[in-house]
Amino acid sequence: MRYAPVTEALADLGGAKWAVHARGRAMAAAGRDVIELTIGEPDVPPPAVLVEAMAEAARTGRTAYSSGRGEAGLLDALADRYSARMGRAIGPDQFLCVPGTQTALYVAMQGLVGAGDEVLVADPLYATYEGVIRAAGAAMVPVPLDPAAGFRLDPAAFAARVTARTRAILLNSPHNPTGTVATRDEVRAIGTVAAAHDLWIVSDEVYEELIFDGPFASPFAEPALAERTVVVSSISKSHAAPGLRSGWIAAPAEAAARLLPVAETMLFGNQPFIADATALAVAGPSAVAGEMRRAYAARADLLAGRLAGGSLRVHRPEAGMFALVDVGGTGMDGDAYAADLLDAQGVSVMPGSAFGSVLRDWVRVALTVPDAALGAACDRMTAHAAALQSA
Ligand SMILES: Cc1ncc(COP(=O)(O)O)c(C=O)c1O
């Protein structure tokens, strides 16, 4: 049988990235003591009031079809939240409700770019970005971030990679996997590049609520950039609720109208009972985000403190659920190190190669395990590094 080109375009993006994770899981299932630091799932439950609101809504009949754009109550709640945060009126017609940031990214790319187009993305990057770009027929153009410069955005590097085919910049702040938070000046400078070449900015803001300290800057908050900005976000991280699959697109009204049929064609609306809980979630501050911010910041310090002075070098994140560790000092690249660490010490981490080419000599460590488990993982990593050095 023949398959569509999209299956070819995505074929090499899947399983290999998760090989260490899958092997760690299999070893744990077979009885081996494995500390899993690969994927980042919030390690606190979602706020009980959210779960109760969802259950109550389901019990009281909020299980019928929704509209393609989303439930009116959620659209209003999003409009209120964004109006307050952006300091200008944002209408309900500027939103589309979709199952998670991932779907929002997919819809945005389907609606904004196509065959032959190029999308600029900082490298390192979140693991699914290349797939959503390729699925739209476009090509991802990585823009390397310099580890020595703290993985900060370099607007000149973006400008240097613009061609006649460039249509969009996919921005992610706070950033996964580096944990870097773009400053307002950096966002504006990227915006200057976008404006000079008439590019869209797709802004993945899913970690907005997990900044340890300091302000959040969004291109959507800049009046000069708002007309070219499409925000994608969700309650997956802010409310420790990734399984609810509840996210949204915030965009100029015209862009939202153009993206609506794309979302409708995929989804035929979403789930009213989840929309009700999400409306409640976005109406006020998250009851669990503060707890996560404190825990992940403290664990990043714990990791950096415990590994200090050895051959492993920790890049301290400013936000999010992950820390990067430079393992080049062991003489191994990230792939070899992650495989060897799992075999030798039963600790599973993500090889940096899963997040682009810049992190070849790095691994990503999830901070979403209890302090004691992370401390034990540090001991094992230290023992492993020492054994490598004396070998
Ligand atoms: C940068 C980034 N974007 C998007 C997602 C997907 O988020 P969601 O659960 O809202 O689909 C993730 C999940 O880890 C992420 O790290």
mmCIF file of N, CA, C and O in Angstrom, residues 311-349:
data_model
loop_
_atom_site.group_PDB
_atom_site.id
_atom_site.type_symbol
_atom_site.label_atom_id
_atom_site.label_comp_id
_atom_site.label_asym_id
_atom_site.label_seq_id
_atom_site.Cartn_x
_atom_site.Cartn_y
_atom_site.Cartn_z
ATOM 1 N N SER A 311 33.301 16.350 36.886
ATOM 2 C CA SER A 311 33.398 16.513 35.434
ATOM 3 C C SER A 311 32.042 16.834 34.797
ATOM 4 O O SER A 311 31.968 17.063 33.589
ATOM 5 N N LEU A 312 30.966 16.822 35.597
ATOM 6 C CA LEU A 312 29.638 17.140 35.060
ATOM 7 C C LEU A 312 29.326 18.595 35.399
ATOM 8 O O LEU A 312 29.487 19.013 36.549
ATOM 9 N N ARG A 313 28.851 19.349 34.398
ATOM 10 C CA ARG A 313 28.616 20.777 34.609
ATOM 11 C C ARG A 313 27.139 21.085 34.396
ATOM 12 O O ARG A 313 26.576 20.798 33.340
ATOM 13 N N VAL A 314 26.519 21.654 35.434
ATOM 14 C CA VAL A 314 25.069 21.899 35.383
ATOM 15 C C VAL A 314 24.799 23.318 34.889
ATOM 16 O O VAL A 314 25.403 24.278 35.376
ATOM 17 N N HIS A 315 23.901 23.438 33.923
ATOM 18 C CA HIS A 315 23.407 24.758 33.510
ATOM 19 C C HIS A 315 22.146 25.039 34.311
ATOM 20 O O HIS A 315 21.146 24.330 34.176
ATOM 21 N N ARG A 316 22.205 26.070 35.155
ATOM 22 C CA ARG A 316 21.063 26.325 36.035
ATOM 23 C C ARG A 316 19.924 26.984 35.267
ATOM 24 O O ARG A 316 20.098 28.048 34.671
ATOM 25 N N PRO A 317 18.731 26.353 35.276
ATOM 26 C CA PRO A 317 17.587 26.927 34.555
ATOM 27 C C PRO A 317 16.990 28.116 35.308
ATOM 28 O O PRO A 317 17.154 28.239 36.523
ATOM 29 N N GLU A 318 16.282 28.980 34.585
ATOM 30 C CA GLU A 318 15.551 30.107 35.187
ATOM 31 C C GLU A 318 14.069 29.777 35.335
ATOM 32 O O GLU A 318 13.317 30.560 35.911
ATOM 33 N N ALA A 319 13.674 28.644 34.777
ATOM 34 C CA ALA A 319 12.250 28.289 34.756
ATOM 35 C C ALA A 319 12.115 26.825 34.354
ATOM 36 O O ALA A 319 13.069 26.205 33.885
ATOM 37 N N GLY A 320 10.909 26.309 34.541
ATOM 38 C CA GLY A 320 10.582 24.989 33.999
ATOM 39 C C GLY A 320 10.930 23.839 34.916
ATOM 40 O O GLY A 320 11.178 24.022 36.111
ATOM 41 N N MET A 321 10.969 22.655 34.328
ATOM 42 C CA MET A 321 11.079 21.421 35.104
ATOM 43 C C MET A 321 12.352 20.639 34.827
ATOM 44 O O MET A 321 12.441 19.470 35.188
ATOM 45 N N PHE A 322 13.300 21.275 34.130
ATOM 46 C CA PHE A 322 14.471 20.520 33.688
ATOM 47 C C PHE A 322 15.762 21.284 33.961
ATOM 48 O O PHE A 322 15.755 22.502 34.044
ATOM 49 N N ALA A 323 16.856 20.526 34.057
ATOM 50 C CA ALA A 323 18.186 21.137 34.064
ATOM 51 C C ALA A 323 19.042 20.393 33.045
ATOM 52 O O ALA A 323 18.890 19.175 32.867
ATOM 53 N N LEU A 324 19.916 21.139 32.395
ATOM 54 C CA LEU A 324 20.846 20.522 31.448
ATOM 55 C C LEU A 324 22.177 20.261 32.136
ATOM 56 O O LEU A 324 22.631 21.071 32.951
ATOM 57 N N VAL A 325 22.780 19.135 31.788
ATOM 58 C CA VAL A 325 24.092 18.803 32.338
ATOM 59 C C VAL A 325 25.049 18.550 31.172
ATOM 60 O O VAL A 325 24.765 17.711 30.301
ATOM 61 N N ASP A 326 26.157 19.284 31.172
ATOM 62 C CA ASP A 326 27.202 19.105 30.162
ATOM 63 C C ASP A 326 28.053 17.915 30.597
ATOM 64 O O ASP A 326 28.711 17.965 31.643
ATOM 65 N N VAL A 327 28.029 16.840 29.794
ATOM 66 C CA VAL A 327 28.756 15.619 30.175
ATOM 67 C C VAL A 327 30.040 15.460 29.361
ATOM 68 O O VAL A 327 30.707 14.425 29.442
ATOM 69 N N GLY A 328 30.373 16.510 28.579
ATOM 70 C CA GLY A 328 31.555 16.424 27.714
ATOM 71 C C GLY A 328 32.831 16.101 28.486
ATOM 72 O O GLY A 328 33.728 15.435 27.962
ATOM 73 N N GLY A 329 32.883 16.536 29.755
ATOM 74 C CA GLY A 329 34.069 16.289 30.577
ATOM 75 C C GLY A 329 34.315 14.814 30.863
ATOM 76 O O GLY A 329 35.404 14.438 31.304
ATOM 77 N N THR A 330 33.308 13.978 30.622
ATOM 78 C CA THR A 330 33.503 12.535 30.848
ATOM 79 C C THR A 330 34.174 11.876 29.646
ATOM 80 O O THR A 330 34.502 10.689 29.691
ATOM 81 N N GLY A 331 34.276 12.643 28.547
ATOM 82 C CA GLY A 331 34.832 12.051 27.324
ATOM 83 C C GLY A 331 33.765 11.393 26.467
ATOM 84 O O GLY A 331 34.057 10.868 25.387
ATOM 85 N N MET A 332 32.526 11.399 26.942
ATOM 86 C CA MET A 332 31.431 10.789 26.170
ATOM 87 C C MET A 332 30.514 11.876 25.639
ATOM 88 O O MET A 332 30.423 12.954 26.221
ATOM 89 N N ASP A 333 29.799 11.569 24.534
ATOM 90 C CA ASP A 333 28.732 12.481 24.148
ATOM 91 C C ASP A 333 27.470 12.106 24.934
ATOM 92 O O ASP A 333 27.454 11.121 25.689
ATOM 93 N N GLY A 334 26.444 12.898 24.780
ATOM 94 C CA GLY A 334 25.238 12.704 25.580
ATOM 95 C C GLY A 334 24.577 11.353 25.364
ATOM 96 O O GLY A 334 24.054 10.743 26.306
ATOM 97 N N ASP A 335 24.579 10.863 24.123
ATOM 98 C CA ASP A 335 23.955 9.566 23.827
ATOM 99 C C ASP A 335 24.690 8.440 24.552
ATOM 100 O O ASP A 335 24.078 7.600 25.215
ATOM 101 N N ALA A 336 26.027 8.440 24.399
ATOM 102 C CA ALA A 336 26.815 7.372 25.019
ATOM 103 C C ALA A 336 26.714 7.461 26.540
ATOM 104 O O ALA A 336 26.571 6.447 27.238
ATOM 105 N N TYR A 337 26.766 8.694 27.060
ATOM 106 C CA TYR A 337 26.713 8.894 28.510
ATOM 107 C C TYR A 337 25.381 8.382 29.060
ATOM 108 O O TYR A 337 25.350 7.655 30.069
ATOM 109 N N ALA A 338 24.261 8.778 28.420
ATOM 110 C CA ALA A 338 22.939 8.390 28.938
ATOM 111 C C ALA A 338 22.783 6.869 28.932
ATOM 112 O O ALA A 338 22.266 6.286 29.891
ATOM 113 N N ALA A 339 23.255 6.234 27.866
ATOM 114 C CA ALA A 339 23.151 4.770 27.781
ATOM 115 C C ALA A 339 24.010 4.120 28.863
ATOM 116 O O ALA A 339 23.586 3.177 29.548
ATOM 117 N N ASP A 340 25.227 4.637 29.044
ATOM 118 C CA ASP A 340 26.154 4.052 30.013
ATOM 119 C C ASP A 340 25.685 4.283 31.457
ATOM 120 O O ASP A 340 25.783 3.394 32.307
ATOM 121 N N LEU A 341 25.159 5.490 31.718
ATOM 122 C CA LEU A 341 24.679 5.802 33.067
ATOM 123 C C LEU A 341 23.519 4.871 33.445
ATOM 124 O O LEU A 341 23.452 4.390 34.585
ATOM 125 N N LEU A 342 22.654 4.606 32.493
ATOM 126 C CA LEU A 342 21.523 3.707 32.768
ATOM 127 C C LEU A 342 22.032 2.298 33.073
ATOM 128 O O LEU A 342 21.612 1.678 34.061
ATOM 129 N N ASP A 343 22.949 1.815 32.247
ATOM 130 C CA ASP A 343 23.475 0.464 32.466
ATOM 131 C C ASP A 343 24.235 0.363 33.787
ATOM 132 O O ASP A 343 24.042 -0.567 34.564
ATOM 133 N N ALA A 344 25.106 1.354 34.014
ATOM 134 C CA ALA A 344 26.023 1.240 35.155
ATOM 135 C C ALA A 344 25.355 1.589 36.474
ATOM 136 O O ALA A 344 25.662 0.998 37.513
ATOM 137 N N GLN A 345 24.437 2.580 36.451
ATOM 138 C CA GLN A 345 23.929 3.121 37.716
ATOM 139 C C GLN A 345 22.410 3.138 37.833
ATOM 140 O O GLN A 345 21.874 3.572 38.851
ATOM 141 N N GLY A 346 21.708 2.735 36.783
ATOM 142 C CA GLY A 346 20.244 2.732 36.877
ATOM 143 C C GLY A 346 19.661 4.129 37.010
ATOM 144 O O GLY A 346 18.716 4.339 37.770
ATOM 145 N N VAL A 347 20.211 5.099 36.286
ATOM 146 C CA VAL A 347 19.618 6.437 36.233
ATOM 147 C C VAL A 347 19.309 6.727 34.765
ATOM 148 O O VAL A 347 20.202 6.625 33.919
ATOM 149 N N SER A 348 18.043 7.061 34.455
ATOM 150 C CA SER A 348 17.739 7.356 33.051
ATOM 151 C C SER A 348 17.546 8.856 32.875
ATOM 152 O O SER A 348 16.800 9.500 33.622
ATOM 153 N N VAL A 349 18.285 9.422 31.915
ATOM 154 C CA VAL A 349 18.220 10.843 31.574
ATOM 155 C C VAL A 349 18.042 10.944 30.057
ATOM 156 O O VAL A 349 18.303 9.989 29.331
#
